[in-house]
C-alpha atoms as an extended CHARMM CRD file, in Angstrom:
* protein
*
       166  EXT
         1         1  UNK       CA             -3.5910000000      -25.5620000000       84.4730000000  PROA      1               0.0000000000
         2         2  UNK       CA             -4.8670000000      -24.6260000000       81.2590000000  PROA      2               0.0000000000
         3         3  UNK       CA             -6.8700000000      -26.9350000000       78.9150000000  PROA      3               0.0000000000
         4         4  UNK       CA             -7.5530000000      -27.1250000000       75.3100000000  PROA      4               0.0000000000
         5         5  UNK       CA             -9.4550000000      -29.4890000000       73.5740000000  PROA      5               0.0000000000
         6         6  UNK       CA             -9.5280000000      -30.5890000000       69.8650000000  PROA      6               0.0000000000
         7         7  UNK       CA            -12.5830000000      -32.5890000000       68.3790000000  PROA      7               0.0000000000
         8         8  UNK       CA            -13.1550000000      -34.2420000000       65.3330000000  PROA      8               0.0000000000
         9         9  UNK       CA            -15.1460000000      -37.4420000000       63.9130000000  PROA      9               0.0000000000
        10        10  UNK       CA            -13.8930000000      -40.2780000000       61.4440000000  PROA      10              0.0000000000
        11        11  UNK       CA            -15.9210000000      -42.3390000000       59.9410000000  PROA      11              0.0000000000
        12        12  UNK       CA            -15.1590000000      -45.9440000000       59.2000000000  PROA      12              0.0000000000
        13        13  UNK       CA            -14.8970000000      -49.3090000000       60.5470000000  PROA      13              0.0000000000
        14        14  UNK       CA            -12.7040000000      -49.0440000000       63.9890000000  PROA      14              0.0000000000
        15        15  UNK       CA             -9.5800000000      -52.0810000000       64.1130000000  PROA      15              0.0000000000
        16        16  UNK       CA             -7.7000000000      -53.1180000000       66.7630000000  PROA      16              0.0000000000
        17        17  UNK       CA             -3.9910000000      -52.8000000000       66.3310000000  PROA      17              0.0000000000
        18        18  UNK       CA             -1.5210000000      -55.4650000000       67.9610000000  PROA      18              0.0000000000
        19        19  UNK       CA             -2.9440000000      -58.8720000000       67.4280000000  PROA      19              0.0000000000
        20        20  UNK       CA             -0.3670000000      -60.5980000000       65.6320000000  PROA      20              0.0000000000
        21        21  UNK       CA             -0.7900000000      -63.6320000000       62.9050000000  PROA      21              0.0000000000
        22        22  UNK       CA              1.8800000000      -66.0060000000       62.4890000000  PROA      22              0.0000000000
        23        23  UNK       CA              3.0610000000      -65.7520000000       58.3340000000  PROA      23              0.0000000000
        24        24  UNK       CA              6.1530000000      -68.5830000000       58.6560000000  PROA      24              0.0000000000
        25        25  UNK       CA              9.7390000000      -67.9010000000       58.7590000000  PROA      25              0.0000000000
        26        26  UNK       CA             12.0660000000      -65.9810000000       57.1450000000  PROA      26              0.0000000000
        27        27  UNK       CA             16.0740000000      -66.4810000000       57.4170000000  PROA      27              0.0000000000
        28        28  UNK       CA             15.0270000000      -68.4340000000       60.7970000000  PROA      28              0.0000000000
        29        29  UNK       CA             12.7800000000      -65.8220000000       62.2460000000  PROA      29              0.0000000000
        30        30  UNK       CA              8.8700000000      -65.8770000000       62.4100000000  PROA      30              0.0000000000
        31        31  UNK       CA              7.0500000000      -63.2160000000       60.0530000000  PROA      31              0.0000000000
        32        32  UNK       CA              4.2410000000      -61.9130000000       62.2830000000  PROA      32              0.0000000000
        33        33  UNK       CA              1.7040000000      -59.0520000000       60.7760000000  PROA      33              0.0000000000
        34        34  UNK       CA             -0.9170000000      -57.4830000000       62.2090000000  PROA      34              0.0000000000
        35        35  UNK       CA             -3.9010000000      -59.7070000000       62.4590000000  PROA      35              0.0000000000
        36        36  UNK       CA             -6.4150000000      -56.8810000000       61.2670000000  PROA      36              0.0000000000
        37        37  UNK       CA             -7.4040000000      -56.9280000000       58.0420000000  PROA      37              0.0000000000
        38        38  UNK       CA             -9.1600000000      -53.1250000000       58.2560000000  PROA      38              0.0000000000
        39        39  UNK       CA             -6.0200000000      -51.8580000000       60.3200000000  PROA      39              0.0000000000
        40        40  UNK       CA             -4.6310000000      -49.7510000000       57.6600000000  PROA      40              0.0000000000
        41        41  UNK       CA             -7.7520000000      -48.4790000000       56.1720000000  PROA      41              0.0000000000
        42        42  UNK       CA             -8.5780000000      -47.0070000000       59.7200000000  PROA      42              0.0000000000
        43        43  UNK       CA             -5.3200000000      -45.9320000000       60.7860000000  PROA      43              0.0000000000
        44        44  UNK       CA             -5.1710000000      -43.8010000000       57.3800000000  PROA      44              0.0000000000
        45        45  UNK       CA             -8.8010000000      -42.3560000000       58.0130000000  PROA      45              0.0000000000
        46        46  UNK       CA             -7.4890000000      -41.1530000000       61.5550000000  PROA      46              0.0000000000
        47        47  UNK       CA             -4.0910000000      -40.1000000000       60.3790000000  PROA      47              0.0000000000
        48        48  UNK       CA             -6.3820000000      -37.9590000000       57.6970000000  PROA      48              0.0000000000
        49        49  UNK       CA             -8.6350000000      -36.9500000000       59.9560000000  PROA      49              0.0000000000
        50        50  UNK       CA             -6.0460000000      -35.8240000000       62.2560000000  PROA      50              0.0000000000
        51        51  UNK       CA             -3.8000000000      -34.3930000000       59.6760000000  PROA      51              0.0000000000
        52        52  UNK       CA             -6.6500000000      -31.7980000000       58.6730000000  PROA      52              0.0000000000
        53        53  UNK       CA             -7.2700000000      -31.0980000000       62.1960000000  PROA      53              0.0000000000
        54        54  UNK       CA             -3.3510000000      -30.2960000000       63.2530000000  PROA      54              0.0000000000
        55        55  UNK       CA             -3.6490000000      -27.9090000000       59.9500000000  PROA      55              0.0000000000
        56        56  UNK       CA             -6.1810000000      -25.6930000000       62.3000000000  PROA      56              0.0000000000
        57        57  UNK       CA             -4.2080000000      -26.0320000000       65.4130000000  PROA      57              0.0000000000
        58        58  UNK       CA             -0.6760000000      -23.7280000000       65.6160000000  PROA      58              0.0000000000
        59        59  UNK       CA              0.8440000000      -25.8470000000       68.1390000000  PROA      59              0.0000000000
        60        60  UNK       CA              0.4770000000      -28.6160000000       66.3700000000  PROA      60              0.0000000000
        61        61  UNK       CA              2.0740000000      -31.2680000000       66.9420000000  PROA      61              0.0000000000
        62        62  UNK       CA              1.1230000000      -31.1840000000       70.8650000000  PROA      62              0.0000000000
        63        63  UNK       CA              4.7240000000      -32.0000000000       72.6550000000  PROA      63              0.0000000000
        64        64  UNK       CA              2.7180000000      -31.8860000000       75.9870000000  PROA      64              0.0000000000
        65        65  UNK       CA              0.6240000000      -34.1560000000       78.2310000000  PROA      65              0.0000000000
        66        66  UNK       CA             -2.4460000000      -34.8730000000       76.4230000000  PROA      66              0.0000000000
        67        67  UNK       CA             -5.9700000000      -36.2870000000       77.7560000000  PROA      67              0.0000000000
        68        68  UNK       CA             -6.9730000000      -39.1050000000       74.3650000000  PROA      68              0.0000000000
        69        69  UNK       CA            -11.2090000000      -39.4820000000       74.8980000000  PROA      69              0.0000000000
        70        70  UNK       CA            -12.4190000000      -42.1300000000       71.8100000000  PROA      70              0.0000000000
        71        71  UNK       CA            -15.9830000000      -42.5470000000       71.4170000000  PROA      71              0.0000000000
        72        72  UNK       CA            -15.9500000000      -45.9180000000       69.2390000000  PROA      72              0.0000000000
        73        73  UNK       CA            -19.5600000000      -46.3730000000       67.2690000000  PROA      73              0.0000000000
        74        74  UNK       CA            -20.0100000000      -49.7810000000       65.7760000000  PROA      74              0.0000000000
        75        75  UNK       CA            -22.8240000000      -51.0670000000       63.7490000000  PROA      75              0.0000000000
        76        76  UNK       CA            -25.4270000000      -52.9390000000       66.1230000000  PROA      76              0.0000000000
        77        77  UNK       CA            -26.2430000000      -56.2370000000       64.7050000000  PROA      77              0.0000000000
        78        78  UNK       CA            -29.9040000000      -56.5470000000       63.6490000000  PROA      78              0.0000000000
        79        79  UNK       CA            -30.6190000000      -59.4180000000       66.0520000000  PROA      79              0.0000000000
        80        80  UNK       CA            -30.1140000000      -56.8290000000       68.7300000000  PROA      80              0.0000000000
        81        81  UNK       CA            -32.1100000000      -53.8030000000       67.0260000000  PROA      81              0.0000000000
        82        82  UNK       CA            -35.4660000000      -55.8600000000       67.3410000000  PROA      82              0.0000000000
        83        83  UNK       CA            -35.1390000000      -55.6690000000       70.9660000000  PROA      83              0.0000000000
        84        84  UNK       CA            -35.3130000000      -51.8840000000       71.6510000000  PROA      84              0.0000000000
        85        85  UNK       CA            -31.6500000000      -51.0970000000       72.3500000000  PROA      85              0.0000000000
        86        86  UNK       CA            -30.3080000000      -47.8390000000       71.4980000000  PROA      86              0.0000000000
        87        87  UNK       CA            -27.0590000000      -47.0360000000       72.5360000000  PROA      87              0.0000000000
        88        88  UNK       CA            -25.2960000000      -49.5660000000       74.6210000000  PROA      88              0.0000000000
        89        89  UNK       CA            -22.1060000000      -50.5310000000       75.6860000000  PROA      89              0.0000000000
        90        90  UNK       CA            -20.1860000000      -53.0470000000       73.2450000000  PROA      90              0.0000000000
        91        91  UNK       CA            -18.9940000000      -55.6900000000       75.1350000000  PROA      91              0.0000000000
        92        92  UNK       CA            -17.2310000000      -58.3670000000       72.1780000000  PROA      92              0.0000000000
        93        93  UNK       CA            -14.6880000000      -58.2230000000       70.2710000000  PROA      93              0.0000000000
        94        94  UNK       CA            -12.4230000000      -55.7950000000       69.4810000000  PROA      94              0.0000000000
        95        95  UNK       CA            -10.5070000000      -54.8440000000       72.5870000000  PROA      95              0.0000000000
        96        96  UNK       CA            -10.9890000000      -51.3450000000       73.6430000000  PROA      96              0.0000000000
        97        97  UNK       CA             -6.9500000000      -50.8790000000       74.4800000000  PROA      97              0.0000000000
        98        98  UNK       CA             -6.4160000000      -52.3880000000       70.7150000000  PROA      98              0.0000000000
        99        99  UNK       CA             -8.2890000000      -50.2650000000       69.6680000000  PROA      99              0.0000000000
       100       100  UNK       CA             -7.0060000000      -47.1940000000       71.1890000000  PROA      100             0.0000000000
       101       101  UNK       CA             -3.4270000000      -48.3510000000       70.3650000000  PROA      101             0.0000000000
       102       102  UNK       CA             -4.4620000000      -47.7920000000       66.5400000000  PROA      102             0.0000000000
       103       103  UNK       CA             -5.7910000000      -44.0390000000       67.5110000000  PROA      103             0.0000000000
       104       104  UNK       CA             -3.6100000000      -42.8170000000       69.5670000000  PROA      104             0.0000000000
       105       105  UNK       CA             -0.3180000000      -44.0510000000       66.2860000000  PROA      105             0.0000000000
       106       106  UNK       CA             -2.7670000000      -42.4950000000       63.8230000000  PROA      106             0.0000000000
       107       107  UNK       CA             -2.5960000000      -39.0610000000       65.3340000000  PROA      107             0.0000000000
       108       108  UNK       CA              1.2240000000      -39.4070000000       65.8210000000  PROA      108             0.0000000000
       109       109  UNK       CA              1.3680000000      -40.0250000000       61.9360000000  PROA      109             0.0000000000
       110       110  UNK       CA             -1.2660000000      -37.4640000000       61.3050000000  PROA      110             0.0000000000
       111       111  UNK       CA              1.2960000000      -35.1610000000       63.2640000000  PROA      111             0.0000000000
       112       112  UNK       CA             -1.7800000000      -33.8540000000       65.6660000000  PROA      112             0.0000000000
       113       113  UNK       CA              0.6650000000      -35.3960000000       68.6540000000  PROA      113             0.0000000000
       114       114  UNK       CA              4.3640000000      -35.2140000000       68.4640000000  PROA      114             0.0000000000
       115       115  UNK       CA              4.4500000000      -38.8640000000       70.1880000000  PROA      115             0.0000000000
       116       116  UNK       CA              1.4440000000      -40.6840000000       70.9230000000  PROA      116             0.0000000000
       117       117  UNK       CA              3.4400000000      -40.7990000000       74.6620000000  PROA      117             0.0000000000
       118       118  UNK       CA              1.9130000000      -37.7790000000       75.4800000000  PROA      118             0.0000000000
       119       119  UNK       CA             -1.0360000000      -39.3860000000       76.3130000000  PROA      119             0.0000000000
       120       120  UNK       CA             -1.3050000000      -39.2510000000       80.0910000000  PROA      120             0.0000000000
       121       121  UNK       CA             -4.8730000000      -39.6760000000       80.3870000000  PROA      121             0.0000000000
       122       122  UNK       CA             -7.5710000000      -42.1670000000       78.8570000000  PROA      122             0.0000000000
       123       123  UNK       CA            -11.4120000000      -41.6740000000       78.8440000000  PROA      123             0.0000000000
       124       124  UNK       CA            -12.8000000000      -44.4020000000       76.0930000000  PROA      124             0.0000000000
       125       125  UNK       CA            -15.9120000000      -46.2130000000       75.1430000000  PROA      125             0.0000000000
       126       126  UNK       CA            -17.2690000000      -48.6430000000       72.6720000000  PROA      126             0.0000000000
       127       127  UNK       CA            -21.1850000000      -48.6800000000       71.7880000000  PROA      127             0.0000000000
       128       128  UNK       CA            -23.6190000000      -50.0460000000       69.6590000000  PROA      128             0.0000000000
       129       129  UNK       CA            -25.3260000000      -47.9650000000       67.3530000000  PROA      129             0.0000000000
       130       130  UNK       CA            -28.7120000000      -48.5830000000       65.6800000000  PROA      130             0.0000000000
       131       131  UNK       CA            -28.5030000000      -45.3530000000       63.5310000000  PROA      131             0.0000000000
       132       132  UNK       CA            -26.0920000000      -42.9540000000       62.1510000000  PROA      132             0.0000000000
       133       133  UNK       CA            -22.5430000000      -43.6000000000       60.9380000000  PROA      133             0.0000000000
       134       134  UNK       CA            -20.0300000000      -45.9930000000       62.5220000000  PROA      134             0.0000000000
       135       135  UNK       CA            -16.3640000000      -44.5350000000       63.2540000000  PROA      135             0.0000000000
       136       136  UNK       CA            -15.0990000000      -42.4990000000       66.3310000000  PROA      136             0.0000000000
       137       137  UNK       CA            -15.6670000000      -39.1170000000       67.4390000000  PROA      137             0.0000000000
       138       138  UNK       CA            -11.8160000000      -38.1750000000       68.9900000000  PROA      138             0.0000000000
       139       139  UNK       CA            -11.1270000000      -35.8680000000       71.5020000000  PROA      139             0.0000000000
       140       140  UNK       CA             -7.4480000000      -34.3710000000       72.4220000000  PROA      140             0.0000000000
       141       141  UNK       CA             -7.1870000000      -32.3900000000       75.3160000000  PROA      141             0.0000000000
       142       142  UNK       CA             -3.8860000000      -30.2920000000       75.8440000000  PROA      142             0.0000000000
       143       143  UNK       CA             -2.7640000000      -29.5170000000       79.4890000000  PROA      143             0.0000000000
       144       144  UNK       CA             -0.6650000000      -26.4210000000       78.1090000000  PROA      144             0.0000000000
       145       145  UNK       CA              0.5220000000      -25.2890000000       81.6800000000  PROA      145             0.0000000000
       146       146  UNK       CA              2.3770000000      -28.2390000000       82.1180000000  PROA      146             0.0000000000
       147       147  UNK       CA              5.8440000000      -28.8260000000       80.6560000000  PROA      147             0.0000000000
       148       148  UNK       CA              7.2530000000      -31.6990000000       78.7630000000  PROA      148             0.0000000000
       149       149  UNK       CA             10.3010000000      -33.7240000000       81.0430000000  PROA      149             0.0000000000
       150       150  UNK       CA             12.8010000000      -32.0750000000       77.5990000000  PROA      150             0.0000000000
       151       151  UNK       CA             11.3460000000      -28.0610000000       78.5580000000  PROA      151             0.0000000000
       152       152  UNK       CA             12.1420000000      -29.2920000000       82.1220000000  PROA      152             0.0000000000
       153       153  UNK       CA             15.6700000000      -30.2380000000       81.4530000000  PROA      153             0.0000000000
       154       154  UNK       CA             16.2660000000      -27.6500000000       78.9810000000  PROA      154             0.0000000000
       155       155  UNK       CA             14.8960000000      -24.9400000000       81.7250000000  PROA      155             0.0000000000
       156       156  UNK       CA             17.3560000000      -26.8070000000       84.6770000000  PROA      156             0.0000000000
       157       157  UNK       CA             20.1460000000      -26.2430000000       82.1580000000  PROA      157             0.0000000000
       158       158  UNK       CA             19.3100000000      -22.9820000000       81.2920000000  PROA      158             0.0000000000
       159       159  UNK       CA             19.3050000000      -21.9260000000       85.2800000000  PROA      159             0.0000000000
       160       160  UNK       CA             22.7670000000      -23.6800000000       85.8320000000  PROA      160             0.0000000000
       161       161  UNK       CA             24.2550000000      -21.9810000000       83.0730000000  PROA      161             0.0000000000
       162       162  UNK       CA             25.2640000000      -25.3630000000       81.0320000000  PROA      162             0.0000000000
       163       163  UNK       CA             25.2730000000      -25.0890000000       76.8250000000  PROA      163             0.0000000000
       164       164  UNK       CA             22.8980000000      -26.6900000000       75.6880000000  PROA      164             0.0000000000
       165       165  UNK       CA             24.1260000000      -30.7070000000       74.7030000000  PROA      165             0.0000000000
       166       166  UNK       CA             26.4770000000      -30.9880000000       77.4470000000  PROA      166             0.0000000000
């Protein structure tokens, strides 16, 4: 099996996507939006970041099983600087799968992944940091050897000597 990795950083303020606010109703439905204020600032930084990184990569988008690694960096409070920490594990607020539900939509719409489905495989942490920037460093990492479930069917139909669509 053959790997491939793409790497890149974003800088920003990381925010958890899926925590819904209730807005009111609307023709007898509730309006729900995403509780995040920084949501769409950070989703556009990936979906940037990612959209200059798919520029570099001919197979982009990936249609294949993909390994997603996030490296979240947050600011550390000061409270917590003044006791010697350096780079710790974050264990508040946001949730780590929230958070990785934002990534892995921004690099569908940053067209790095042809469907943020194709992530089979999840290796993610959130830290502290007392220095440096505060973002994510993003890694994708292509299993190329291994077909997508449409190559499979297309290949089954191919060997049974079906057109394609039927």
């Amino acid at each position: 099996m053959g790997l491939q990795t793409v790497e890149f950083e974003v800088c920003g303020r990381p925010a958890p996507q899926g925590s819904k606010s209730y807005k009111g109703y609307r023709s007898g439905k509730p309006i729900l939006a995403e509780s995040s204020p920084h949501l769409a600032q950070w989703r556009g930084a990936v979906a940037g970041a990612a959209l200059l990184a798919a520029s570099q990569e001919p197979d982009a988008p990936f249609d294949c099983p993909v390994e997603l690694s996030v490296e979240f960096r947050f600011a550390m409070p000061k409270v917590r600087r003044r006791l010697g920490h350096e780079r710790i594990p974050k264990l508040s607020a946001p949730d780590l799968d929230k958070l990785v539900r934002a990534v892995g939509d921004a690099l569908q719409d940053g067209q790095l992944l042809a469907s943020d489905a194709r992530i089979v495989r999840l290796n993610n942490v959130e830290k502290w940091e007392v220095t440096g920037w505060t973002g994510a460093i993003i890694r994708v990492t292509r299993w190329v050897d291994i077909p997508t479930d449409n190559q499979k069917h297309a290949q089954q139909r191919n060997q049974q000597g079906r057109p394609k669509g039927s």
